[in-house]
Amino acid sequence: MAKTNAGNFFEDFTIGQVIEHATPRTVTEGDRALYGALYPTRFALPSSAEFAASVGLRNAPVEELIAFHIGFGKTVPDISLNAVANLGYAECRFHEPVVAGDTLTTRSEVIGLKQNSNGKSGVVYVRSTASNQRGEVALEWARWVMVHKRDVGSAAPETVLPDLAKVVAVGDLVIPEGLDFTEYDFTAAGEPHRFDDYAVGEKIDHVDGVTLSESEHMMATRLWQNTAKVHFNEQARPDGKRLIYGGHIISMARALSFNGLANAQLVSAINGGAHTSPAFAGDTVYAWSEVLDKAETAAPGVGALRLRLVATRNRDESMTLRGEDGKYADGVLLDLDYWAFVPR
Amino acid sequence: MAKTNAGNFFEDFTIGQVIEHATPRTVTEGDRALYGALYPTRFALPSSAEFAASVGLRNAPVEELIAFHIGFGKTVPDISLNAVANLGYAECRFHEPVVAGDTLTTRSEVIGLKQNSNGKSGVVYVRSTASNQRGEVALEWARWVMVHKRDVGSAAPETVLPDLAKVVAVGDLVIPEGLDFTEYDFTAAGEPHRFDDYAVGEKIDHVDGVTLSESEHMMATRLWQNTAKVHFNEQARPDGKRLIYGGHIISMARALSFNGLANAQLVSAINGGAHTSPAFAGDTVYAWSEVLDKAETAAPGVGALRLRLVATRNRDESMTLRGEDGKYADGVLLDLDYWAFVPR
Amino acid sequence: MAKTNAGNFFEDFTIGQVIEHATPRTVTEGDRALYGALYPTRFALPSSAEFAASVGLRNAPVEELIAFHIGFGKTVPDISLNAVANLGYAECRFHEPVVAGDTLTTRSEVIGLKQNSNGKSGVVYVRSTASNQRGEVALEWARWVMVHKRDVGSAAPETVLPDLAKVVAVGDLVIPEGLDFTEYDFTAAGEPHRFDDYAVGEKIDHVDGVTLSESEHMMATRLWQNTAKVHFNEQARPDGKRLIYGGHIISMARALSFNGLANAQLVSAINGGAHTSPAFAGDTVYAWSEVLDKAETAAPGVGALRLRLVATRNRDESMTLRGEDGKYADGVLLDLDYWAFVPR
């Protein structure tokens, strides 16, 4: 009996299948500190227990993306160990803010399957939910990956394509219990810009850049117990390079976006995202944002901004997403579409 | 009066001498997070407070090797600052699981001395005990190091060789209070393999590899307050390379062994270990294990596996420990013999 | 309306102006662990909750320099983002020891202004105070930086030069409440040297060296939320090198000084400091100290040593601060003048 995990192949997935992922993970203050050491984050809410309390949140939530990375990482050994590519995600919503002491567990349900015409691989769609020790949902998301078949000759399953929203509707955003921005302290938060100061279509160049290093991306990826081999082992790829986990770029870009979006305090939903180019140690990453939409919410003083967050290799002051050919411009690493809460 | 510590030389040690090592060290949740950032560990017990509670342990113990590294590190300034070589260890037993908030202190007793025939150095044997703030033993071990003499002309001490067990007897393994694997959650732990699934003589290739980096091994070694110069200072060795602390390789291999030994939840004893070749940044480390023995224990649902854990530079799918000449095969970095607890 | 912070220029500062700096920051046990991973610190007081309690301190204070770096980092976006150079600091006094759970906020007052004769820049003097969530002062300090003018043609302000003490008087050192060294445990602390063993003029070569790495200095600097671009972005300087944050060198040298100054347990004041040469990854840093003064304090068993802490690139066993020309000797990176508390 082979003892090691070879991961699932395309034919191992069936519609409706539920997978309970391994390794429950208790979040600690150590995670918060490491996140702050790895990313230049300065958002006041996860930085300060006092600030969090001042906007109605208890127990000092950690950065939302910590929950995202941990939840996502748990699915890797079962879903994407044999992935050809991570194709996308959608309908990611953050529910209960995660605090130190919470233990996260992730389960996934297979919601779509489509074999590729070449017969060698197929696309698997899963909806995943990370919950805490009280069974409360911390976040949920859908994603789809292209996975190798074990046996090219095996029969194709019936094609099922899930109906995934292109954008999470504002009414579906989850307002953390107690959130209230009416007494929001703009001085402590670092910028004066509020909901009304942002216009749809506006672009913000976040100015700052960070040169990536091997140790940092590996430490981040391990911290989330993400086991994809290509991130840690320079012998795992023909080019001898360690591919940087896409989530590392998301967190880096989100942290850089503080400069101009300091009041986009809470990531509430991720509508979709594309990792458009691989990143490696030595690359210098910059970010820019575009306001895609804005909406009021039911919470006191709380508005929502729908933002495009773009990470680039080298700075692009022109903030060009796509070339005239419609393809992503050279140097674009990440195109992320998300909702954040801002004070009105 | 010289203020800096020159370390002890061979003639500074006497049989029965007790050394109280400096720098008591409080373990924190930060240590747990850093351990998870530095090693790809996914063992459910130290990862999840809920899982630990489900097997009867209170207060969410940290990884056992954290206690080992901290305890061991304290002895370096007194025992091995002038070591020619770390020759071996034996009879390492883990007693009380260490939890965040515990403060560890280490004391050692000299239990053996043997001057080398060249008169320039000698072997010192010590038995060390790391205890918590309540005076409870967290772990104990014996080790022996070859240490320089200060003065080649000084007289040799009477040779005393301690009688050290080659293997810790199963009956001498310490069962943590409350440990009970009868309700063990194999899904959460990540693998279905239990005591009966492992056969003596069985070898497991843990498949995954990690490329080592300078920052990571230095951060780990500092975290344990291990001060051996060769790990931090490229001017300390003629080859200009920083030698990686052997404990870094132990922890890396142990974490890699999750893939195939996910249910080897607790390191209970280390019977012996040899660091057979130096490791440096840039090396890619893999691991394989061999089941050396197995035994039942008195704790409900708990078996013990005696395992050989081998770390290699580059992957060796043949899992060859020694060549035909009886010497360790090329690329073997570590040969560790330990007991772990597994569910029956 | 530009959303990103362009920082303040010389003409933005006025005498008496008060700046409340952004991003309150809660200190955690994660910070303590990361500090220990980044610097080879072994001072017993911040390492052990038990030791801290044994000298009368509650709640296990973190290393004093953690508070210094966090407090200082907060001022960077407002004070020194457009700095030509950090010229110096003075009158830095540590008040209430910082413990995990404390949230630090920094405010600064402009206390001096002097336009340079070239009309392109000027020197700004600020006095800054970092306070905890109860409004208690954690530390305060003065510093002065040379800042670019936005508009060379703008009028020069009236020159005001603050009167800053060259050395904090012993009577002005703040004794942490309860501090009592009468039952000080020298064995746990690691060295036998007490107040009377140190003589004014004595120099101590701390022997050990550490080779610097990119990941480590970036992680440290981010952890303190220090945003100065030159530390993170190899495109931000013409030479393509990342300049290491001066505070990283201070912490490294302070940690290295344990070997010979293990009982200099608490940094109480920083009288002044000069970063005399830039440091880069690959440099190997050593440290030596000179006893500049010593004095008794009102606290039981507590003396104060005024120390010069010098960090050097490569080891200088001659411990030469300046050449015959009066300039800092080659390889001197840091010349720091501080007070520490030692047992009498």
mmCIF file of N, CA, C and O in Angstrom, chain C residues 17-48:
data_model
loop_
_atom_site.group_PDB
_atom_site.id
_atom_site.type_symbol
_atom_site.label_atom_id
_atom_site.label_comp_id
_atom_site.label_asym_id
_atom_site.label_seq_id
_atom_site.Cartn_x
_atom_site.Cartn_y
_atom_site.Cartn_z
ATOM 1 N N GLN C 17 4.244 72.569 15.204
ATOM 2 C CA GLN C 17 3.295 71.681 14.513
ATOM 3 C C GLN C 17 3.296 70.292 15.173
ATOM 4 O O GLN C 17 4.353 69.749 15.500
ATOM 5 N N VAL C 18 2.097 69.772 15.369
ATOM 6 C CA VAL C 18 1.977 68.436 15.952
ATOM 7 C C VAL C 18 1.438 67.484 14.887
ATOM 8 O O VAL C 18 0.460 67.792 14.198
ATOM 9 N N ILE C 19 2.094 66.372 14.723
ATOM 10 C CA ILE C 19 1.674 65.372 13.733
ATOM 11 C C ILE C 19 1.317 64.078 14.470
ATOM 12 O O ILE C 19 2.143 63.522 15.199
ATOM 13 N N GLU C 20 0.067 63.650 14.262
ATOM 14 C CA GLU C 20 -0.348 62.353 14.803
ATOM 15 C C GLU C 20 -0.072 61.339 13.705
ATOM 16 O O GLU C 20 -0.694 61.373 12.644
ATOM 17 N N HIS C 21 0.835 60.434 13.944
ATOM 18 C CA HIS C 21 1.232 59.485 12.905
ATOM 19 C C HIS C 21 0.237 58.337 12.795
ATOM 20 O O HIS C 21 -0.378 57.937 13.782
ATOM 21 N N ALA C 22 0.150 57.810 11.598
ATOM 22 C CA ALA C 22 -0.841 56.768 11.317
ATOM 23 C C ALA C 22 -0.415 55.399 11.849
ATOM 24 O O ALA C 22 0.729 55.189 12.244
ATOM 25 N N THR C 23 -1.386 54.511 11.802
ATOM 26 C CA THR C 23 -1.230 53.076 12.008
ATOM 27 C C THR C 23 -0.799 52.700 13.413
ATOM 28 O O THR C 23 0.352 52.334 13.679
ATOM 29 N N PRO C 24 -1.773 52.794 14.325
ATOM 30 C CA PRO C 24 -1.515 52.208 15.647
ATOM 31 C C PRO C 24 -1.145 50.735 15.468
ATOM 32 O O PRO C 24 -1.613 50.073 14.543
ATOM 33 N N ARG C 25 -0.303 50.243 16.347
ATOM 34 C CA ARG C 25 0.272 48.901 16.134
ATOM 35 C C ARG C 25 0.263 48.124 17.441
ATOM 36 O O ARG C 25 0.896 48.532 18.415
ATOM 37 N N THR C 26 -0.448 47.003 17.433
ATOM 38 C CA THR C 26 -0.476 46.147 18.622
ATOM 39 C C THR C 26 0.725 45.204 18.602
ATOM 40 O O THR C 26 0.951 44.506 17.612
ATOM 41 N N VAL C 27 1.475 45.222 19.663
ATOM 42 C CA VAL C 27 2.649 44.348 19.801
ATOM 43 C C VAL C 27 2.165 42.966 20.238
ATOM 44 O O VAL C 27 1.241 42.859 21.050
ATOM 45 N N THR C 28 2.758 41.920 19.671
ATOM 46 C CA THR C 28 2.329 40.561 20.002
ATOM 47 C C THR C 28 3.525 39.671 20.323
ATOM 48 O O THR C 28 4.685 40.049 20.102
ATOM 49 N N GLU C 29 3.220 38.478 20.780
ATOM 50 C CA GLU C 29 4.280 37.489 21.003
ATOM 51 C C GLU C 29 4.944 37.105 19.679
ATOM 52 O O GLU C 29 6.074 36.605 19.666
ATOM 53 N N GLY C 30 4.246 37.324 18.582
ATOM 54 C CA GLY C 30 4.860 37.098 17.280
ATOM 55 C C GLY C 30 6.032 38.036 17.039
ATOM 56 O O GLY C 30 7.035 37.647 16.426
ATOM 57 N N ASP C 31 5.919 39.253 17.506
ATOM 58 C CA ASP C 31 7.035 40.198 17.355
ATOM 59 C C ASP C 31 8.252 39.727 18.135
ATOM 60 O O ASP C 31 9.381 39.813 17.664
ATOM 61 N N ARG C 32 8.000 39.222 19.346
ATOM 62 C CA ARG C 32 9.117 38.726 20.156
ATOM 63 C C ARG C 32 9.823 37.577 19.434
ATOM 64 O O ARG C 32 11.049 37.532 19.350
ATOM 65 N N ALA C 33 9.030 36.649 18.884
ATOM 66 C CA ALA C 33 9.630 35.491 18.214
ATOM 67 C C ALA C 33 10.404 35.928 16.972
ATOM 68 O O ALA C 33 11.521 35.466 16.729
ATOM 69 N N LEU C 34 9.818 36.827 16.189
ATOM 70 C CA LEU C 34 10.517 37.269 14.992
ATOM 71 C C LEU C 34 11.793 38.022 15.345
ATOM 72 O O LEU C 34 12.825 37.866 14.683
ATOM 73 N N TYR C 35 11.749 38.807 16.386
ATOM 74 C CA TYR C 35 12.959 39.516 16.808
ATOM 75 C C TYR C 35 14.059 38.502 17.133
ATOM 76 O O TYR C 35 15.217 38.672 16.742
ATOM 77 N N GLY C 36 13.668 37.431 17.796
ATOM 78 C CA GLY C 36 14.630 36.392 18.137
ATOM 79 C C GLY C 36 15.113 35.595 16.940
ATOM 80 O O GLY C 36 16.197 35.015 16.967
ATOM 81 N N ALA C 37 14.315 35.561 15.890
ATOM 82 C CA ALA C 37 14.735 34.865 14.675
ATOM 83 C C ALA C 37 15.661 35.746 13.840
ATOM 84 O O ALA C 37 16.512 35.243 13.110
ATOM 85 N N LEU C 38 15.493 37.043 13.954
ATOM 86 C CA LEU C 38 16.262 37.963 13.116
ATOM 87 C C LEU C 38 17.564 38.403 13.769
ATOM 88 O O LEU C 38 18.524 38.736 13.077
ATOM 89 N N TYR C 39 17.598 38.423 15.086
ATOM 90 C CA TYR C 39 18.793 38.869 15.804
ATOM 91 C C TYR C 39 19.203 37.807 16.810
ATOM 92 O O TYR C 39 18.345 37.192 17.437
ATOM 93 N N PRO C 40 20.504 37.608 16.999
ATOM 94 C CA PRO C 40 20.958 36.560 17.929
ATOM 95 C C PRO C 40 20.893 37.018 19.381
ATOM 96 O O PRO C 40 21.864 36.917 20.110
ATOM 97 N N THR C 41 19.723 37.481 19.796
ATOM 98 C CA THR C 41 19.592 38.025 21.147
ATOM 99 C C THR C 41 19.412 36.907 22.160
ATOM 100 O O THR C 41 18.725 35.925 21.901
ATOM 101 N N ARG C 42 20.040 37.069 23.306
ATOM 102 C CA ARG C 42 19.886 36.089 24.381
ATOM 103 C C ARG C 42 19.726 36.767 25.735
ATOM 104 O O ARG C 42 19.889 36.108 26.774
ATOM 105 N N PHE C 43 19.408 38.048 25.749
ATOM 106 C CA PHE C 43 19.200 38.717 27.034
ATOM 107 C C PHE C 43 18.065 38.017 27.779
ATOM 108 O O PHE C 43 16.981 37.812 27.234
ATOM 109 N N ALA C 44 18.339 37.616 29.016
ATOM 110 C CA ALA C 44 17.394 36.762 29.743
ATOM 111 C C ALA C 44 16.068 37.455 30.007
ATOM 112 O O ALA C 44 15.025 36.806 30.024
ATOM 113 N N LEU C 45 16.092 38.769 30.185
ATOM 114 C CA LEU C 45 14.866 39.446 30.599
ATOM 115 C C LEU C 45 13.781 39.365 29.522
ATOM 116 O O LEU C 45 12.675 38.895 29.804
ATOM 117 N N PRO C 46 14.046 39.781 28.286
ATOM 118 C CA PRO C 46 12.979 39.629 27.284
ATOM 119 C C PRO C 46 12.810 38.191 26.791
ATOM 120 O O PRO C 46 11.818 37.879 26.143
ATOM 121 N N SER C 47 13.767 37.305 27.095
ATOM 122 C CA SER C 47 13.661 35.918 26.648
ATOM 123 C C SER C 47 12.743 35.108 27.552
ATOM 124 O O SER C 47 12.100 34.154 27.097
ATOM 125 N N SER C 48 12.667 35.479 28.809
ATOM 126 C CA SER C 48 11.993 34.623 29.784
ATOM 127 C C SER C 48 11.019 35.405 30.660
ATOM 128 O O SER C 48 11.413 36.334 31.384
#
